[in-house]
Structures are given as structure tokens and as C-alpha cells.
Coordinates of C-alpha atoms and ligand atoms in Angstrom, one line a residue:
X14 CA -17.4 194.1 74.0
X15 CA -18.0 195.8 70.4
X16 CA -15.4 195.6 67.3
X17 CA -16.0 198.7 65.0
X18 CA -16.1 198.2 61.2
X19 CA -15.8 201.8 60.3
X20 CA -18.9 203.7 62.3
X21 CA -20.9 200.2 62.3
X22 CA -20.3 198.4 65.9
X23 CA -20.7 195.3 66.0
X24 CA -21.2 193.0 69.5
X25 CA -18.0 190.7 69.5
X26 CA -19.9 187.1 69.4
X27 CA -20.3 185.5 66.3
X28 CA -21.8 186.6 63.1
X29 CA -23.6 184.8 60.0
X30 CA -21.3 184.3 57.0
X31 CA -23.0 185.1 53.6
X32 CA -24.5 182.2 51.9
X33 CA -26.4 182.3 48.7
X34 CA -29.4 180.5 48.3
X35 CA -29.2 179.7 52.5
X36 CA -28.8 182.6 54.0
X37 CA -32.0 184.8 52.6
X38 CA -33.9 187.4 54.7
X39 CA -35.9 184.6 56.4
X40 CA -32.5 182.7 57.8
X41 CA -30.7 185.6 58.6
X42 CA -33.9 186.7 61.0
X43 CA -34.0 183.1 62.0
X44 CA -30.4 183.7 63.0
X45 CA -30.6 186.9 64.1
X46 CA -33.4 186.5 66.2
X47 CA -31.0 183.7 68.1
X48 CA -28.2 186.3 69.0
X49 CA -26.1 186.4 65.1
X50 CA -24.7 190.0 65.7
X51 CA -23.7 191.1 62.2
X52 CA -25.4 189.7 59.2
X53 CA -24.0 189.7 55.2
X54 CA -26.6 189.4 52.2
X55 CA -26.2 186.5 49.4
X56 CA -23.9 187.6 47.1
X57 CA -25.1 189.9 44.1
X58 CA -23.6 190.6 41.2
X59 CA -22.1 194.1 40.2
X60 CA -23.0 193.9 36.9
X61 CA -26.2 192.7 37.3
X62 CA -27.0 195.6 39.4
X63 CA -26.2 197.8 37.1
X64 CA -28.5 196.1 34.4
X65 CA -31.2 196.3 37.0
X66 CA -31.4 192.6 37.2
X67 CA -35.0 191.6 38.6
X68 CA -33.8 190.1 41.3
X69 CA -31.9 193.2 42.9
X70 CA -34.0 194.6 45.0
X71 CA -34.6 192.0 47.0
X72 CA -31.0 191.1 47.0
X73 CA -30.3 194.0 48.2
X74 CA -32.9 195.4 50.7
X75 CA -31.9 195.7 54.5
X76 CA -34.9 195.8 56.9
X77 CA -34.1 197.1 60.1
X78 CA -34.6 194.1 62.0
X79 CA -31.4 193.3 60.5
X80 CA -28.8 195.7 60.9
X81 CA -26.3 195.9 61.0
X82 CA -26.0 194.0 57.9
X83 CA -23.7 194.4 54.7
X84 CA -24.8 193.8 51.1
X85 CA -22.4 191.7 49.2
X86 CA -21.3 192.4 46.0
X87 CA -19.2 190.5 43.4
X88 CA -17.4 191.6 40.3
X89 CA -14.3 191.7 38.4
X90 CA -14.6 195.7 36.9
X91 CA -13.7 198.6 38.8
X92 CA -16.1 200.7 36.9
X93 CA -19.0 198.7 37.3
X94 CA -18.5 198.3 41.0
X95 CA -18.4 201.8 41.7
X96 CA -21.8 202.2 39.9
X97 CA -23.1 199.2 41.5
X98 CA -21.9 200.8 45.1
X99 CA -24.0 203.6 44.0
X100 CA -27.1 201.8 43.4
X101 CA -26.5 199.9 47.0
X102 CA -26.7 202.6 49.1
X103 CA -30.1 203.5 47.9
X104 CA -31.0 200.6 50.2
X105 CA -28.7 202.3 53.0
X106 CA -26.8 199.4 54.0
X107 CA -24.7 199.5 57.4
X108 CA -21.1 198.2 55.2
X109 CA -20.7 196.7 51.5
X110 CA -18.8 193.8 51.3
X111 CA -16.7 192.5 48.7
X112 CA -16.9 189.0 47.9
X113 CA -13.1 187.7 46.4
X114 CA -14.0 183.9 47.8
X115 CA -16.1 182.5 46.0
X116 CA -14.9 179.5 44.3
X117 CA -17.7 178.6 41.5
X118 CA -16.9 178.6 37.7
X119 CA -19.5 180.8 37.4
X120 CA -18.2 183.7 39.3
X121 CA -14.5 182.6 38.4
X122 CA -15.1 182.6 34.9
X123 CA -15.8 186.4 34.6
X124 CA -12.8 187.3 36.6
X125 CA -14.2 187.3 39.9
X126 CA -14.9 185.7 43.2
X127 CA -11.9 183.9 44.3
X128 CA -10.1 184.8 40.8
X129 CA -9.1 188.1 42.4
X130 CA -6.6 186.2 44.8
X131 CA -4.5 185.8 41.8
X132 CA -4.6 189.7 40.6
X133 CA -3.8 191.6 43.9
X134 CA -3.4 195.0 41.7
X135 CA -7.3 194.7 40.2
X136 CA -8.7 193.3 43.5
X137 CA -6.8 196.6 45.0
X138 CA -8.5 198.8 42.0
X139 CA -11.9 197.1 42.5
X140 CA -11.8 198.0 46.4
X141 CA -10.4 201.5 45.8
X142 CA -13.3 202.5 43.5
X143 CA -15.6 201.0 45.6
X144 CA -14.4 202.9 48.3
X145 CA -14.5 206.1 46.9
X146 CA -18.2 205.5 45.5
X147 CA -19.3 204.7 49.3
X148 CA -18.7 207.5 51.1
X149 CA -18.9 207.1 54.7
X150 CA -20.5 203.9 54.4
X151 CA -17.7 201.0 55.2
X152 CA -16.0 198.9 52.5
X153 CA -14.7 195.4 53.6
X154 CA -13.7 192.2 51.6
X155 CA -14.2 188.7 52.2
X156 CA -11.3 186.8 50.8
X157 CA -9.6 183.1 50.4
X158 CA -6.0 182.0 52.3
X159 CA -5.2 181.9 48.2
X160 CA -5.8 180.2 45.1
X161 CA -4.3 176.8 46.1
X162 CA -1.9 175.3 48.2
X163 CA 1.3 177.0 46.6
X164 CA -0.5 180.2 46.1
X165 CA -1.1 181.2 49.8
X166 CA -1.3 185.1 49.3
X167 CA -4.0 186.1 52.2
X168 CA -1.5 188.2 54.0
X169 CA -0.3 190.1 50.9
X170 CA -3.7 190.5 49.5
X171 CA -5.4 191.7 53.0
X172 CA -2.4 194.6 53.0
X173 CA -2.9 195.7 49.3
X174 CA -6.7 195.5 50.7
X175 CA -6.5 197.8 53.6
X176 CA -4.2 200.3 51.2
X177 CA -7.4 200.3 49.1
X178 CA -9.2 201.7 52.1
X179 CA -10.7 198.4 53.5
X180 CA -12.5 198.9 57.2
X181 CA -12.1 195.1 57.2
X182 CA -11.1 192.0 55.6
X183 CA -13.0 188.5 56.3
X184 CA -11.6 185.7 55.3
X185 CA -11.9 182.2 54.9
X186 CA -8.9 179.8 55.9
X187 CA -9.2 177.6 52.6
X188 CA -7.8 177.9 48.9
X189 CA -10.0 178.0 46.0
X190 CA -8.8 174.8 45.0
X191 CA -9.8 173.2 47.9
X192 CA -13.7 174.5 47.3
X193 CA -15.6 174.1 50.8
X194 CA -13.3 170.5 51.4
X195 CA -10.6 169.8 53.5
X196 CA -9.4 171.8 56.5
X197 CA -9.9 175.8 57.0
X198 CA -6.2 177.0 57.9
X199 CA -6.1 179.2 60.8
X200 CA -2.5 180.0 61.4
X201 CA -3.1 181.9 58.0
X202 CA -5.8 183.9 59.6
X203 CA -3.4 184.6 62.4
X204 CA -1.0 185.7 60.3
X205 CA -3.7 188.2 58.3
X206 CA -4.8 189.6 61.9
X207 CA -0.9 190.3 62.6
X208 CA -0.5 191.9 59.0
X209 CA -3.1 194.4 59.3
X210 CA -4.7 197.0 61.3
X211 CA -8.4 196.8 60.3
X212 CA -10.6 194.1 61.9
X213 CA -10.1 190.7 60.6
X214 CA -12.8 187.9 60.8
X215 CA -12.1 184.7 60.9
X216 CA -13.9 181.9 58.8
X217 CA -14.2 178.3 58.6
X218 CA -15.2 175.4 60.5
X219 CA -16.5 177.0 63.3
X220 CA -19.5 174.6 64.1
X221 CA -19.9 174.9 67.9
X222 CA -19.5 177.1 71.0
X223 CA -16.5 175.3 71.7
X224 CA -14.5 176.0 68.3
X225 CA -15.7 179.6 68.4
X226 CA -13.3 179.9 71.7
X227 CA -10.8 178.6 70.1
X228 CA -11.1 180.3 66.4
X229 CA -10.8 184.0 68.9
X230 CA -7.8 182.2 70.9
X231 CA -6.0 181.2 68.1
X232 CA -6.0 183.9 65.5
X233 CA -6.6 186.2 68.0
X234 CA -9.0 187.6 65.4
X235 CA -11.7 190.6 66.2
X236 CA -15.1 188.9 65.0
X237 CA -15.5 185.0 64.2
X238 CA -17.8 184.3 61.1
X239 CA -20.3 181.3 61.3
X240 CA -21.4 179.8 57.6
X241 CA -22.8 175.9 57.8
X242 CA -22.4 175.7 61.6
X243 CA -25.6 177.8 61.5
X244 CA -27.5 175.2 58.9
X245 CA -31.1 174.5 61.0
X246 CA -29.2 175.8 63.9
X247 CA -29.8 179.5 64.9
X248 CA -29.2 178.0 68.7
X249 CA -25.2 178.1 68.0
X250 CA -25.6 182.1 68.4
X251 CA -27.4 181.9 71.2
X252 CA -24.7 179.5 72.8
X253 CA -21.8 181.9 71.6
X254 CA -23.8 184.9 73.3
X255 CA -24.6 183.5 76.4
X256 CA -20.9 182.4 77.0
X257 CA -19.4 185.9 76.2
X258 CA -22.3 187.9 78.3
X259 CA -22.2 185.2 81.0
X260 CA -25.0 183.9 80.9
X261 CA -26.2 180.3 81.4
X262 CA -27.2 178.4 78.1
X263 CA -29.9 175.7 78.1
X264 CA -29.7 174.0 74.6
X265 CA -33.6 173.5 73.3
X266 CA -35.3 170.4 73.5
X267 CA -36.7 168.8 70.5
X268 CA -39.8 169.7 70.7
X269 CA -38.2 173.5 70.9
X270 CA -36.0 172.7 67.9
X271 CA -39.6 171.7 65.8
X272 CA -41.0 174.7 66.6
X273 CA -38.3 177.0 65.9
X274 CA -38.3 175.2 62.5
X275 CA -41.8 175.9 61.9
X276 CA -41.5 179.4 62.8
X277 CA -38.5 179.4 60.3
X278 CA -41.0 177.6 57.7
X279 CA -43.6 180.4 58.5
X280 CA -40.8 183.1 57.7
X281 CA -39.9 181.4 54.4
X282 CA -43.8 180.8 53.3
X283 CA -44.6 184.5 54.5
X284 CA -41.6 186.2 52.6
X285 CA -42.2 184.5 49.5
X286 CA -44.0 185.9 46.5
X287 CA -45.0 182.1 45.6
X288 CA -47.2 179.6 46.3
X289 CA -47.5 178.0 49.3
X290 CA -46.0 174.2 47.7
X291 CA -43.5 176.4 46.2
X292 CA -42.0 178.2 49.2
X293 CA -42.0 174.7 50.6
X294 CA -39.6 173.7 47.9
X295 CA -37.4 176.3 49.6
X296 CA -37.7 175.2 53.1
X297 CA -37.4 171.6 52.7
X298 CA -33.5 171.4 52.8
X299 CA -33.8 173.8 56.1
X300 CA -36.4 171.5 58.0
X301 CA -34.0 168.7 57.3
X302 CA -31.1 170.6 58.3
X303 CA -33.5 171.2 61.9
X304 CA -33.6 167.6 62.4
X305 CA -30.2 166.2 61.5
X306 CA -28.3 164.7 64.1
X307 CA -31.2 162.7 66.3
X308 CA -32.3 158.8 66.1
X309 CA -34.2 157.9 63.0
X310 CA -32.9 161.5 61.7
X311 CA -32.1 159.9 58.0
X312 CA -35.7 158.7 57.3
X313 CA -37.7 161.6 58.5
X314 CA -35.1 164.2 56.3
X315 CA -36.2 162.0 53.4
X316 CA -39.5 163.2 53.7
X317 CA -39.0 166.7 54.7
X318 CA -37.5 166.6 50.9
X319 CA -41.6 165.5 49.8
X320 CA -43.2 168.4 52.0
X321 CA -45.3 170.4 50.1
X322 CA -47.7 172.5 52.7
X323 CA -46.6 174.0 55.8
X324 CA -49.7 171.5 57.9
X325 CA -47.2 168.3 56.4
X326 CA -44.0 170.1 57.7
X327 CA -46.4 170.8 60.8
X328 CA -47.6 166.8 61.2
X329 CA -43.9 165.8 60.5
X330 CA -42.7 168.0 63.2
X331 CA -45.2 166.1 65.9
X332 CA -44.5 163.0 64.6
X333 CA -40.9 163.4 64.9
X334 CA -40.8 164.5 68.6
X335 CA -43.2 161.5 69.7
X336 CA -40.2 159.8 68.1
X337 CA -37.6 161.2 69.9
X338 CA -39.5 161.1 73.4
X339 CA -40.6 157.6 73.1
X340 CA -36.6 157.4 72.7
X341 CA -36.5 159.0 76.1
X342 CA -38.5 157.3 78.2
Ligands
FMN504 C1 -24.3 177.3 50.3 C2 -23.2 178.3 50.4 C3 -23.3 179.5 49.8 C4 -22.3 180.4 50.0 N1 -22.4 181.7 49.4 C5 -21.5 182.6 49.7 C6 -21.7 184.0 49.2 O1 -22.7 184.3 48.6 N2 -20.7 184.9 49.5 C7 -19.5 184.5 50.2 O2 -18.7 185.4 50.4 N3 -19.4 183.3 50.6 C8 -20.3 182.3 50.4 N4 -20.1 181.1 50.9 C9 -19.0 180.8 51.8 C10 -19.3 181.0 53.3 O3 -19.6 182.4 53.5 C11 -18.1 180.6 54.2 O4 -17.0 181.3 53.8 C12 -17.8 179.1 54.1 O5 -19.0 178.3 54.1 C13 -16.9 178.6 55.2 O6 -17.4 178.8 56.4 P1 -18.1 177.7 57.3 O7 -17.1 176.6 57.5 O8 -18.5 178.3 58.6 O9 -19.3 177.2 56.5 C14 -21.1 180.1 50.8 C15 -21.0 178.9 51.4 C16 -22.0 177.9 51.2 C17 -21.9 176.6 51.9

């Protein structure tokens, strides 16, 4: 079964949540590759498009390996929003999202983010201008349940947003105040899907097949949205997918798990415009994310944090699955 966001159809399974500084081109292939079937770039900054920040264009590029995908933006300026929308679609992304989530002082600060859960009329302006500057292209928004626990405005602020001309609204069951602690609500995600008619994905917590079934049954919600569920775990896709196309899922074995790391490691080291020790700076929380969970796991993700050539990460990798089969036998 497909949801459509606007012209862009999308397989109802599960799809990768945007995560800056995580979820770069080389973990959203990684994820991709293991059955994610929408994909949303880091976050980038409106105004630092429009300033040509250096690191746009690599922000913003889709490959085609990766649609359909959506460039995020952030921003707290109507006017620089529709000019960064402009810019975007030079790179011909398949929908631009809105971020109106994020909870850093940073983003905050300057208005945006999850800020604009407490000024429904400007996050309404924000999404209309964008809207008009995309054309055809698709306009969603991911948002918050609200600001804090007696601000809870999602279902208001998902109708202003499909006023604005929203194809769809993501959102994420927890306030601002609660940062990425606590519980994601649901029955406030429910309540959004009732509210409106565009698609609504649901966010938060979603960490196996299991709670995937139950995020669809109980917000009845058209696309579930996976963030750190995913972290040195592209398998949880493939679970989700088999279940909904009926097939049967065989999780990997270790020694799969290692070298689906490495080939993640390979991504990273190939995609980067640094040095080999550098890039490994950048995959070292990922190959400890690949071996969390197994015996001895805490010692050996100490070290991935020294790796500094992709033969270490390589000799680690061997190491650690002689580990875990001399567990076995
Ligand atoms: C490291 C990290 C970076 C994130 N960056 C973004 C971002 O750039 N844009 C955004 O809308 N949400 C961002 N988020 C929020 C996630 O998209 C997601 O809403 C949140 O992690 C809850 O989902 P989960 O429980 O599946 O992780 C980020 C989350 C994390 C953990």
C-alpha cells in the first residue's frame, strides 16, 4: 500500500526521521538500502541558504538513490523561506519539509524550530509562503505535540498548517520542554490524524517491528517515522517491510551486523572530502551504535570511540564476532 504526499508516493512502511549530524547521505543509503521508504535531509537553515552558506549544497543535494526524499529547512521569516524554497528546488527535491520541532537554543533562539508551536499565525505565514514559492513540489511540516505540558497545541497547529497548504504534517508526540526525554504521546497524534485531512506521520519511540504495529494501530496514522530506533540498525526497515509485504524476516547474525557496519564505514570514508582518520571521527559513534546491545558490548564501543583507519574498525569488527561466537558455542 502507498500514502501520497502530494504527487510523491510513498510505500506505507516506515521511513527515516531527519537527524542532523546522524542521518547524512551515507546513513540514509545505509537505511535506505535496508527497506526506509521515504527519507528527510538534516535540517538546514533558511537563512543560511540564502547567504550561500558553504555547507548548502551538500545539505541539500538528493541523489537518486534516494528518492523520494525531502530537504528540510528551518526558519523563523516568511521572506527568507520563500527564497530559500527557491534555491531548494534547484536540487529538485521530491517534498520540502518544514522543521517546527526542533528543541535546541540555537534554533529556538532565532524564532524557530519548536518556537513556532507558540506563534500558530507566523508558523501559518512561514508555510504559506513556502508553499507558494514551491510550486508543484509538496510542502509538509514536522512539528511538536506543543511547547510544554500545558501548551499542547498539535491539533490546532496541524489545522492552521493544512490551511497554509500543507500536503502533510509529521509530528513528534513530545513538548519542547521535554527535549528527546520522557514519553512520546500518541493519543495526541491520534487526535492530529482525526483533525486533518492530509497525511499525518507519526513520531516517537518507535524502536522495533513490534511498536511500529502498534504506532499504525493506535493513531491510526498514514506513515510511521523512525529516528534513533534506526541508530546502527538499518535491519529495523527491513523487519517493518517484510511484515507489511509478507515476507519472512531473518534478523542478521553478527558477523552480518559487522559487515553491514563496515560497508556503512566504507560509505562514510568514500563520501567524505577528508582524510581517512578524519572520516573515522565521524563513523565512530555509528560502529558503536552497530554493536550495542551484545556481551562485552561496553568495552569494545569504547574503542570504536579510538578508531582511526577503516583496517582498525575492520580488525575490531573480527575480533568482536570471535567474541560473540565463542559466546555461542
Ligand atoms: C541526533 C538527532 C538529530 C535530530 N535532528 C533533527 C532535524 O534535523 N530535524 C528534525 O525535524 N528533527 C530532528 N531530530 C528529531 C527526530 O527527527 C525525531 O523527531 C526524534 O528523534 C523522535 O523520534 P525517535 O523517538 O524515533 O528518535 C533529531 C533527533 C536526534 C536524536
Amino acid at each position: 500500500m502507498n500514502v501520497n504526499i502530494g504527487n510523491v508516493s510513498i510505500k506505507k512502511t516506515a521511513v527515516l526521521a531527519p537527524m542532523a549530524s546522524v542521518a547524512d547521505r551515507a546513513y540514509r543509503l545505509m537505511c535506505k538500502k535496508y527497506g526506509a521508504s521515504y527519507l528527510v535531509s538534516e535540517m538546514v537553515s533558511a537563512k543560511g541558504i540564502c547567504y550561500s552558506d558553504r555547507k548548502t549544497a551538500e545539505l541539500c543535494t538528493v541523489t537518486d538513490e534516494e528518492r523520494p526524499m525531502a530537504v528540510q529547512l528551518f526558519g523563523s521569516e516568511p521572506d527568507f523561506m520563500a527564497e530559500a524554497v527557491k534555491i531548494v528546488l534547484q536540487y529538485n527535491p521530491d517534498i520540502i519539509d518544514i522543521n517546527m520541532g526542533c528543541p535546541v537554543p540555537k534554533v529556538v533562539n532565532t524564532g524557530a524550530g519548536s518556537a513556532l508551536m507558540k506563534n500558530i499565525r507566523l508558523a501559518s505565514e512561514i508555510t504559506e509562503s513556502a508553499v507558494k514559492s514551491a510550486g508543484n513540489v509538496p510542502v509538509t511540516v514536522k512539528i511538536r505535540s506543543g511547547w510544554d505540558s500545558e501548551h499542547i497545541n498539535a491539533v490546532e497547529m496541524a489545522k492552521a498548517l493544512e490551511s497554509a497548504g500543507a500536503s502533510a504534517v509529521a509530528i513528534h508526540g513530545r513538548t519542547r520542554q521535554q527535549m528527546y526525554s520522557g514519553k512520546a504521546d500518541w493519543n495526541i497524534i491520534r487526535e492530529v490524524k482525526s483533525a486533518v485531512k492530509i497525511p499525518v506521520i507519526s513520531n516517537g519511540d518507535v524502536t522495533d517491528l513490534k511498536s511500529c504495529i502498534d504506532m499504525y494501530g493506535q493513531t491510526g496514522c498514514d506513515l510511521v517515522m523512525i529516528g534513533r530506533g534506526s541508530y546502527g540498525n538499518p535491519f529495523i526497515f527491513r523487519e517493518i517491510d517484510s511484515y507489511f509485504s509478507g515476507e519472512v524476516y531473518t534478523p542478521p547474525t553478527v558477523s552480518e551486523k559487522m559487515n553491514v557496519m563496515l560497508e556503512h564505514i566504507r560509505l562514510i570514508i568514500s563520501m567524505s572530502e577528508k582524510t581517512e582518520a578524519l572520516a573515522m571521527h565521524e563513523a565512530r559513534k555509528h560502529a558503536s551504535w552497530y554493536m550495542n546491545g551484545y556481551y562485552g558490548s561496553a568495552k569494545f564501543r569504547g574503542r570504536c570511540y579510538q578508531l582511526s583507519s577503516y583496517a582498525e574498525a575492520e580488525a575490531l569488527a573480527e575480533e568482536f564476532i570471535v567474541l560473540q561466537k565463542s559466546r555461542e558455542s
